[in-house]
Amino acid sequence: MKGGGWCNDIASCNGRKYNHRGSSKYFEHEIPFEGILSNKQDENPDFYNWNRVKVRYCDGASFTGDAYNTGGLYFRGQRIFEAAMEELMSKGMRYANQALLAGCSAGGLAVVHHCDEFAAFFPRDRRVKCLADAGMFLDAVDVAGRRTLRSFFNGVVKLHRSVHTLSRTCTSRMDPTSCFFPQNVIPNIKTPLFILNTAYDAWQVLESLATSRSDRQGLWTKCKSNHALCNGNQIQFLQGFRNQMLNVLSGFSKSRQNGMFINSCFAHCQSERPETWYAGNSPQIGNKRIATAVGDWFFDRSEIKEVDCAYPCDGTCHHLL
């Protein structure tokens, strides 16, 4: 499942009509299959000879929308997901003995919201699991004490009427916006799920924690451009974000069927990049690279609950802006 952010109002959604995030007219003619999608054994040892599919992302709500004409737009993310899966099943996926639904960023969030739905397409005797890469968007307080991402997600959920497609187990006890956040959905997922995330997610630092609106004096400008320039107070704030991430995952990690790899890097999306998936110098926790950890978990070779020590202890990171 491809990533690509979200749109939370008519203007931002209308703008997506004119690029690859909202219209097939602007899709790239060729897209790379790297990392977990690579067909080279030395780059992707466990999944290189699988049938691999990239699902285009075009709805702006992690495939949760289900609204009629709103400002000249139709929000049909849920139906797009269902149609894509039904098409793949008709092309032979129904015969798969093993299947993995994976995605990064907004695609990682889509995996969280559709994991059990995906598993339901297959007989129960098949091995079906899910991998959410950089999809743990936290309901966190920003540097100004506001909840920037919650406000944004609230617009997404209302505009796309995602309440109709979100987990009913969640919406029966919480508001729909809370149920768009993965932290409130993962406790109820029955299908084995692997969470791959950095403890200092680069996108969330820029777009949720220290936005230009929440940092009007520009005190975080240098820190955001280079984490080595963060002062002590800023590092302490980021360590608090890491602690929140680990607290959210504490219950999730107790299930033997689930897996996780939380490394202390400033990055976003690691499964599709060859340099972070299985390269010789790719990120590691202990002696496990990300591809090894995911493979060991998927094939039940070992239980994977890898959590890195806090920044700056990890020397294997590929820090990305």
mmCIF file of C-alpha atoms in Angstrom:
data_model
loop_
_atom_site.group_PDB
_atom_site.id
_atom_site.type_symbol
_atom_site.label_atom_id
_atom_site.label_comp_id
_atom_site.label_asym_id
_atom_site.label_seq_id
_atom_site.Cartn_x
_atom_site.Cartn_y
_atom_site.Cartn_z
ATOM 1 C CA MET A 1 0.000 0.000 0.000
ATOM 2 C CA LYS A 2 1.613 3.263 -1.134
ATOM 3 C CA GLY A 3 1.839 6.306 1.100
ATOM 4 C CA GLY A 4 1.111 9.915 0.243
ATOM 5 C CA GLY A 5 -0.414 11.803 3.157
ATOM 6 C CA TRP A 6 -4.063 12.811 3.466
ATOM 7 C CA CYS A 7 -6.394 15.670 2.563
ATOM 8 C CA ASN A 8 -8.633 17.228 5.195
ATOM 9 C CA ASP A 9 -10.704 19.828 3.334
ATOM 10 C CA ILE A 10 -12.184 20.504 -0.090
ATOM 11 C CA ALA A 11 -9.264 22.687 -1.173
ATOM 12 C CA SER A 12 -6.534 20.185 -0.328
ATOM 13 C CA CYS A 13 -8.507 17.253 -1.758
ATOM 14 C CA ASN A 14 -9.308 19.191 -4.909
ATOM 15 C CA GLY A 15 -5.611 19.907 -5.352
ATOM 16 C CA ARG A 16 -4.844 16.200 -5.358
ATOM 17 C CA LYS A 17 -6.877 15.823 -8.551
ATOM 18 C CA TYR A 18 -3.962 17.368 -10.385
ATOM 19 C CA ASN A 19 -1.187 15.016 -9.254
ATOM 20 C CA HIS A 20 -0.490 11.302 -8.855
ATOM 21 C CA ARG A 21 -2.055 11.271 -5.376
ATOM 22 C CA GLY A 22 -5.527 11.874 -6.719
ATOM 23 C CA SER A 23 -5.755 11.035 -10.395
ATOM 24 C CA SER A 24 -4.644 8.172 -12.607
ATOM 25 C CA LYS A 25 -3.937 10.782 -15.296
ATOM 26 C CA TYR A 26 -0.753 11.658 -13.429
ATOM 27 C CA PHE A 27 0.434 8.207 -12.359
ATOM 28 C CA GLU A 28 4.082 7.440 -13.037
ATOM 29 C CA HIS A 29 4.471 4.984 -15.918
ATOM 30 C CA GLU A 30 7.099 3.024 -14.012
ATOM 31 C CA ILE A 31 7.583 2.740 -10.268
ATOM 32 C CA PRO A 32 10.498 1.065 -8.476
ATOM 33 C CA PHE A 33 10.127 -2.288 -6.752
ATOM 34 C CA GLU A 34 12.855 -2.160 -4.128
ATOM 35 C CA GLY A 35 13.385 -3.267 -0.558
ATOM 36 C CA ILE A 36 10.611 -5.671 0.426
ATOM 37 C CA LEU A 37 9.369 -5.551 -3.189
ATOM 38 C CA SER A 38 12.722 -6.420 -4.793
ATOM 39 C CA ASN A 39 12.990 -9.542 -6.935
ATOM 40 C CA LYS A 40 16.691 -9.973 -6.072
ATOM 41 C CA GLN A 41 17.484 -12.593 -3.467
ATOM 42 C CA ASP A 42 20.530 -10.756 -2.156
ATOM 43 C CA GLU A 43 18.379 -7.659 -1.521
ATOM 44 C CA ASN A 44 15.227 -9.357 -0.275
ATOM 45 C CA PRO A 45 15.979 -12.916 0.873
ATOM 46 C CA ASP A 46 12.546 -13.944 2.184
ATOM 47 C CA PHE A 47 10.135 -12.379 -0.299
ATOM 48 C CA TYR A 48 12.087 -11.960 -3.566
ATOM 49 C CA ASN A 49 10.249 -14.787 -5.376
ATOM 50 C CA TRP A 50 6.754 -13.827 -4.233
ATOM 51 C CA ASN A 51 4.060 -12.243 -6.355
ATOM 52 C CA ARG A 52 4.420 -8.584 -5.385
ATOM 53 C CA VAL A 53 1.810 -5.873 -5.932
ATOM 54 C CA LYS A 54 1.865 -2.128 -5.353
ATOM 55 C CA VAL A 55 -1.569 -0.618 -4.762
ATOM 56 C CA ARG A 56 -1.862 2.965 -5.970
ATOM 57 C CA TYR A 57 -2.978 5.503 -3.394
ATOM 58 C CA CYS A 58 -5.529 8.032 -4.590
ATOM 59 C CA ASP A 59 -8.222 8.635 -1.969
ATOM 60 C CA GLY A 60 -6.460 10.830 0.600
ATOM 61 C CA ALA A 61 -7.769 9.001 3.675
ATOM 62 C CA SER A 62 -5.785 5.741 3.872
ATOM 63 C CA PHE A 63 -8.611 3.963 2.013
ATOM 64 C CA THR A 64 -11.242 4.749 4.669
ATOM 65 C CA GLY A 65 -13.459 7.264 2.840
ATOM 66 C CA ASP A 66 -17.093 6.576 2.025
ATOM 67 C CA ALA A 67 -18.833 9.855 1.192
ATOM 68 C CA TYR A 68 -21.014 11.041 -1.655
ATOM 69 C CA ASN A 69 -20.461 14.159 -3.739
ATOM 70 C CA THR A 70 -18.877 16.705 -1.420
ATOM 71 C CA GLY A 71 -17.854 19.922 -3.135
ATOM 72 C CA GLY A 72 -17.677 18.141 -6.480
ATOM 73 C CA LEU A 73 -15.572 15.294 -5.099
ATOM 74 C CA TYR A 74 -16.351 11.665 -4.367
ATOM 75 C CA PHE A 75 -14.607 9.899 -1.477
ATOM 76 C CA ARG A 76 -14.533 6.190 -2.144
ATOM 77 C CA GLY A 77 -11.391 4.913 -0.427
ATOM 78 C CA GLN A 78 -13.069 1.953 1.248
ATOM 79 C CA ARG A 79 -14.650 0.794 -1.995
ATOM 80 C CA ILE A 80 -11.378 1.275 -3.861
ATOM 81 C CA PHE A 81 -9.632 -1.011 -1.370
ATOM 82 C CA GLU A 82 -12.331 -3.656 -1.688
ATOM 83 C CA ALA A 83 -12.282 -3.487 -5.493
ATOM 84 C CA ALA A 84 -8.478 -3.767 -5.581
ATOM 85 C CA MET A 85 -8.490 -6.818 -3.328
ATOM 86 C CA GLU A 86 -11.303 -8.491 -5.267
ATOM 87 C CA GLU A 87 -9.405 -7.886 -8.511
ATOM 88 C CA LEU A 88 -6.254 -9.445 -7.054
ATOM 89 C CA MET A 89 -8.197 -12.419 -5.729
ATOM 90 C CA SER A 90 -9.668 -12.999 -9.195
ATOM 91 C CA LYS A 91 -6.168 -12.909 -10.700
ATOM 92 C CA GLY A 92 -4.976 -15.762 -8.498
ATOM 93 C CA MET A 93 -4.318 -14.350 -5.048
ATOM 94 C CA ARG A 94 -7.130 -16.555 -3.739
ATOM 95 C CA TYR A 95 -4.784 -19.544 -4.173
ATOM 96 C CA ALA A 96 -1.977 -18.046 -2.099
ATOM 97 C CA ASN A 97 -0.834 -20.119 0.874
ATOM 98 C CA GLN A 98 0.914 -17.087 2.335
ATOM 99 C CA ALA A 99 0.028 -13.407 2.073
ATOM 100 C CA LEU A 100 1.377 -10.213 3.590
ATOM 101 C CA LEU A 101 -0.381 -6.845 3.483
ATOM 102 C CA ALA A 102 2.282 -4.166 3.853
ATOM 103 C CA GLY A 103 2.452 -0.413 3.472
ATOM 104 C CA CYS A 104 4.381 2.652 4.489
ATOM 105 C CA SER A 105 3.303 6.011 5.936
ATOM 106 C CA ALA A 106 -0.340 6.650 4.964
ATOM 107 C CA GLY A 107 -0.130 3.165 3.444
ATOM 108 C CA GLY A 108 1.065 1.842 6.794
ATOM 109 C CA LEU A 109 -1.962 3.407 8.428
ATOM 110 C CA ALA A 110 -4.118 1.803 5.722
ATOM 111 C CA VAL A 111 -2.653 -1.557 6.703
ATOM 112 C CA VAL A 112 -3.726 -1.000 10.306
ATOM 113 C CA HIS A 113 -7.268 -0.116 9.273
ATOM 114 C CA HIS A 114 -7.631 -2.967 6.776
ATOM 115 C CA CYS A 115 -5.549 -5.775 8.266
ATOM 116 C CA ASP A 116 -8.408 -7.955 9.513
ATOM 117 C CA GLU A 117 -10.430 -7.150 6.404
ATOM 118 C CA PHE A 118 -7.547 -8.358 4.229
ATOM 119 C CA ALA A 119 -7.193 -11.574 6.235
ATOM 120 C CA ALA A 120 -10.911 -12.267 5.813
ATOM 121 C CA PHE A 121 -10.405 -12.725 2.055
ATOM 122 C CA PHE A 122 -8.472 -15.962 2.745
ATOM 123 C CA PRO A 123 -9.366 -19.319 4.307
ATOM 124 C CA ARG A 124 -8.284 -19.572 7.936
ATOM 125 C CA ASP A 125 -5.646 -22.238 7.219
ATOM 126 C CA ARG A 126 -3.534 -19.775 5.182
ATOM 127 C CA ARG A 127 -0.687 -17.768 6.685
ATOM 128 C CA VAL A 128 -1.848 -14.154 6.429
ATOM 129 C CA LYS A 129 -0.157 -11.299 8.260
ATOM 130 C CA CYS A 130 0.268 -7.507 8.068
ATOM 131 C CA LEU A 131 3.228 -5.114 8.175
ATOM 132 C CA ALA A 132 2.736 -1.424 9.000
ATOM 133 C CA ASP A 133 5.855 0.616 8.203
ATOM 134 C CA ALA A 134 5.967 4.186 9.574
ATOM 135 C CA GLY A 135 2.239 4.060 10.205
ATOM 136 C CA MET A 136 2.264 4.667 13.972
ATOM 137 C CA PHE A 137 1.018 8.239 13.890
ATOM 138 C CA LEU A 138 0.602 9.248 17.521
ATOM 139 C CA ASP A 139 -2.044 11.462 19.051
ATOM 140 C CA ALA A 140 0.725 13.617 20.499
ATOM 141 C CA VAL A 141 1.051 17.140 21.885
ATOM 142 C CA ASP A 142 3.184 19.490 19.773
ATOM 143 C CA VAL A 143 5.818 21.956 20.996
ATOM 144 C CA ALA A 144 3.130 24.596 21.594
ATOM 145 C CA GLY A 145 0.961 22.272 23.665
ATOM 146 C CA ARG A 146 -1.576 21.718 20.888
ATOM 147 C CA ARG A 147 -2.651 18.550 19.139
ATOM 148 C CA THR A 148 -1.850 19.485 15.551
ATOM 149 C CA LEU A 149 -2.248 16.015 14.074
ATOM 150 C CA ARG A 150 -5.516 15.369 15.907
ATOM 151 C CA SER A 151 -6.953 18.556 14.445
ATOM 152 C CA PHE A 152 -5.821 17.517 10.969
ATOM 153 C CA PHE A 153 -7.117 13.955 11.266
ATOM 154 C CA ASN A 154 -10.434 15.295 12.541
ATOM 155 C CA GLY A 155 -10.854 17.110 9.225
ATOM 156 C CA VAL A 156 -9.939 13.962 7.288
ATOM 157 C CA VAL A 157 -12.414 11.779 9.149
ATOM 158 C CA LYS A 158 -15.286 14.267 8.880
ATOM 159 C CA LEU A 159 -14.787 15.115 5.211
ATOM 160 C CA HIS A 160 -14.373 11.503 4.083
ATOM 161 C CA ARG A 161 -17.043 10.227 6.501
ATOM 162 C CA SER A 162 -14.611 7.578 7.638
ATOM 163 C CA VAL A 163 -16.759 6.853 10.674
ATOM 164 C CA HIS A 164 -18.646 4.370 8.488
ATOM 165 C CA THR A 165 -15.556 2.275 7.784
ATOM 166 C CA LEU A 166 -13.402 2.571 10.916
ATOM 167 C CA SER A 167 -13.229 -0.213 13.497
ATOM 168 C CA ARG A 168 -16.641 -0.531 15.104
ATOM 169 C CA THR A 169 -15.033 -1.966 18.204
ATOM 170 C CA CYS A 170 -13.216 1.345 18.541
ATOM 171 C CA THR A 171 -16.011 3.720 17.495
ATOM 172 C CA SER A 172 -18.398 2.078 19.951
ATOM 173 C CA ARG A 173 -16.346 3.515 22.813
ATOM 174 C CA MET A 174 -14.366 6.425 21.326
ATOM 175 C CA ASP A 175 -14.911 9.317 18.912
ATOM 176 C CA PRO A 176 -14.166 8.655 15.212
ATOM 177 C CA THR A 177 -11.048 10.852 15.141
ATOM 178 C CA SER A 178 -9.497 8.864 17.987
ATOM 179 C CA CYS A 179 -10.239 5.719 15.996
ATOM 180 C CA PHE A 180 -8.274 7.024 13.012
ATOM 181 C CA PHE A 181 -5.150 6.934 15.180
ATOM 182 C CA PRO A 182 -3.527 3.482 15.081
ATOM 183 C CA GLN A 183 -2.837 3.441 18.816
ATOM 184 C CA ASN A 184 -6.570 2.980 19.421
ATOM 185 C CA VAL A 185 -7.032 0.378 16.683
ATOM 186 C CA ILE A 186 -4.135 -2.069 17.116
ATOM 187 C CA PRO A 187 -5.398 -3.485 20.451
ATOM 188 C CA ASN A 188 -8.405 -4.937 18.598
ATOM 189 C CA ILE A 189 -6.657 -6.353 15.510
ATOM 190 C CA LYS A 190 -6.893 -10.145 15.444
ATOM 191 C CA THR A 191 -4.543 -10.796 12.521
ATOM 192 C CA PRO A 192 -0.791 -11.012 13.296
ATOM 193 C CA LEU A 193 0.670 -7.516 12.835
ATOM 194 C CA PHE A 194 4.251 -6.234 12.669
ATOM 195 C CA ILE A 195 4.959 -2.601 13.578
ATOM 196 C CA LEU A 196 8.086 -1.179 11.916
ATOM 197 C CA ASN A 197 8.736 2.376 13.054
ATOM 198 C CA THR A 198 11.443 4.756 14.093
ATOM 199 C CA ALA A 199 11.150 6.126 17.619
ATOM 200 C CA TYR A 200 11.733 9.627 16.221
ATOM 201 C CA ASP A 201 9.612 9.497 13.086
ATOM 202 C CA ALA A 202 10.949 12.213 10.782
ATOM 203 C CA TRP A 203 7.556 13.039 9.260
ATOM 204 C CA GLN A 204 5.902 13.392 12.655
ATOM 205 C CA VAL A 205 8.690 15.630 13.955
ATOM 206 C CA LEU A 206 8.212 17.974 10.993
ATOM 207 C CA GLU A 207 4.454 17.821 10.455
ATOM 208 C CA SER A 208 3.010 17.012 13.870
ATOM 209 C CA LEU A 209 5.390 17.957 16.689
ATOM 210 C CA ALA A 210 7.270 21.047 15.503
ATOM 211 C CA THR A 211 5.328 22.582 12.649
ATOM 212 C CA SER A 212 5.955 26.166 11.545
ATOM 213 C CA ARG A 213 2.620 27.112 13.098
ATOM 214 C CA SER A 214 3.488 25.623 16.481
ATOM 215 C CA ASP A 215 7.030 27.014 16.349
ATOM 216 C CA ARG A 216 6.433 30.594 15.218
ATOM 217 C CA GLN A 217 9.759 31.823 16.656
ATOM 218 C CA GLY A 218 11.680 29.217 14.681
ATOM 219 C CA LEU A 219 13.342 27.716 17.730
ATOM 220 C CA TRP A 220 13.121 24.247 16.183
ATOM 221 C CA THR A 221 14.339 25.168 12.693
ATOM 222 C CA LYS A 222 17.923 23.984 13.160
ATOM 223 C CA CYS A 223 16.884 20.923 15.141
ATOM 224 C CA LYS A 224 14.450 19.847 12.405
ATOM 225 C CA SER A 225 17.057 20.226 9.673
ATOM 226 C CA ASN A 226 19.717 18.350 11.634
ATOM 227 C CA HIS A 227 18.943 16.468 14.841
ATOM 228 C CA ALA A 228 22.593 16.881 15.898
ATOM 229 C CA LEU A 229 21.785 20.580 16.386
ATOM 230 C CA CYS A 230 18.945 19.941 18.852
ATOM 231 C CA ASN A 231 19.518 21.425 22.301
ATOM 232 C CA GLY A 232 18.997 19.559 25.554
ATOM 233 C CA ASN A 233 15.386 20.618 25.996
ATOM 234 C CA GLN A 234 14.523 19.603 22.455
ATOM 235 C CA ILE A 235 16.134 16.197 22.873
ATOM 236 C CA GLN A 236 14.194 15.764 26.105
ATOM 237 C CA PHE A 237 10.957 16.576 24.240
ATOM 238 C CA LEU A 238 11.808 14.030 21.550
ATOM 239 C CA GLN A 239 12.630 11.419 24.185
ATOM 240 C CA GLY A 240 9.149 12.013 25.592
ATOM 241 C CA PHE A 241 7.727 11.263 22.147
ATOM 242 C CA ARG A 242 9.726 8.024 22.064
ATOM 243 C CA ASN A 243 8.404 7.083 25.489
ATOM 244 C CA GLN A 244 4.852 7.674 24.296
ATOM 245 C CA MET A 245 5.501 5.406 21.321
ATOM 246 C CA LEU A 246 6.788 2.628 23.570
ATOM 247 C CA ASN A 247 3.915 3.048 26.036
ATOM 248 C CA VAL A 248 1.397 2.757 23.206
ATOM 249 C CA LEU A 249 3.059 -0.477 22.056
ATOM 250 C CA SER A 250 3.496 -2.044 25.496
ATOM 251 C CA GLY A 251 0.224 -3.966 25.368
ATOM 252 C CA PHE A 252 0.611 -4.767 21.659
ATOM 253 C CA SER A 253 4.017 -6.368 22.280
ATOM 254 C CA LYS A 254 2.632 -8.840 24.818
ATOM 255 C CA SER A 255 0.867 -10.826 22.120
ATOM 256 C CA ARG A 256 3.108 -13.599 20.790
ATOM 257 C CA GLN A 257 1.627 -13.306 17.299
ATOM 258 C CA ASN A 258 2.646 -9.651 16.933
ATOM 259 C CA GLY A 259 6.098 -8.343 16.106
ATOM 260 C CA MET A 260 7.840 -4.986 16.180
ATOM 261 C CA PHE A 261 11.087 -3.263 15.274
ATOM 262 C CA ILE A 262 11.403 0.206 16.828
ATOM 263 C CA ASN A 263 14.774 1.751 16.077
ATOM 264 C CA SER A 264 16.114 5.068 17.341
ATOM 265 C CA CYS A 265 16.551 6.789 14.012
ATOM 266 C CA PHE A 266 15.252 10.020 12.486
ATOM 267 C CA ALA A 267 13.647 8.475 9.412
ATOM 268 C CA HIS A 268 10.313 7.675 7.801
ATOM 269 C CA CYS A 269 9.580 4.467 5.850
ATOM 270 C CA GLN A 270 12.274 1.808 5.874
ATOM 271 C CA SER A 271 10.834 -1.279 4.166
ATOM 272 C CA GLU A 272 10.939 -0.018 0.566
ATOM 273 C CA ARG A 273 14.430 1.455 0.691
ATOM 274 C CA PRO A 274 17.155 -1.046 -0.261
ATOM 275 C CA GLU A 275 19.646 0.771 1.973
ATOM 276 C CA THR A 276 17.449 0.344 5.043
ATOM 277 C CA TRP A 277 15.818 -3.023 4.280
ATOM 278 C CA TYR A 278 18.716 -5.468 3.816
ATOM 279 C CA ALA A 279 21.866 -3.654 2.745
ATOM 280 C CA GLY A 280 25.139 -4.548 4.461
ATOM 281 C CA ASN A 281 25.033 -1.274 6.385
ATOM 282 C CA SER A 282 21.278 -1.146 6.950
ATOM 283 C CA PRO A 283 19.873 -0.356 10.407
ATOM 284 C CA GLN A 284 20.147 -3.080 13.015
ATOM 285 C CA ILE A 285 18.981 -3.775 16.533
ATOM 286 C CA GLY A 286 21.346 -6.237 18.097
ATOM 287 C CA ASN A 287 22.464 -8.233 15.078
ATOM 288 C CA LYS A 288 19.166 -8.169 13.195
ATOM 289 C CA ARG A 289 18.521 -6.117 10.101
ATOM 290 C CA ILE A 290 14.943 -5.061 9.368
ATOM 291 C CA ALA A 291 14.440 -7.649 6.606
ATOM 292 C CA THR A 292 15.723 -10.417 8.856
ATOM 293 C CA ALA A 293 13.445 -9.366 11.700
ATOM 294 C CA VAL A 294 10.349 -9.224 9.468
ATOM 295 C CA GLY A 295 11.194 -12.558 7.824
ATOM 296 C CA ASP A 296 11.823 -14.311 11.151
ATOM 297 C CA TRP A 297 8.471 -13.023 12.408
ATOM 298 C CA PHE A 298 6.472 -13.851 9.288
ATOM 299 C CA PHE A 299 7.772 -17.421 9.003
ATOM 300 C CA ASP A 300 7.607 -18.005 12.769
ATOM 301 C CA ARG A 301 11.343 -18.602 13.008
ATOM 302 C CA SER A 302 11.494 -16.542 16.182
ATOM 303 C CA GLU A 303 9.513 -14.056 18.233
ATOM 304 C CA ILE A 304 10.499 -10.498 17.294
ATOM 305 C CA LYS A 305 10.103 -7.650 19.774
ATOM 306 C CA GLU A 306 13.082 -5.469 18.926
ATOM 307 C CA VAL A 307 13.320 -2.077 20.669
ATOM 308 C CA ASP A 308 16.393 0.113 20.276
ATOM 309 C CA CYS A 309 18.051 2.031 23.082
ATOM 310 C CA ALA A 310 17.381 5.776 23.066
ATOM 311 C CA TYR A 311 19.127 8.254 20.764
ATOM 312 C CA PRO A 312 22.072 8.653 20.231
ATOM 313 C CA CYS A 313 23.109 5.061 20.907
ATOM 314 C CA ASP A 314 22.410 3.552 17.471
ATOM 315 C CA GLY A 315 25.252 3.902 14.993
ATOM 316 C CA THR A 316 23.524 1.964 12.205
ATOM 317 C CA CYS A 317 20.788 4.525 11.444
ATOM 318 C CA HIS A 318 20.113 6.082 8.073
ATOM 319 C CA HIS A 319 18.799 9.451 9.210
ATOM 320 C CA LEU A 320 16.515 10.982 6.616
ATOM 321 C CA LEU A 321 14.882 14.392 6.245
#
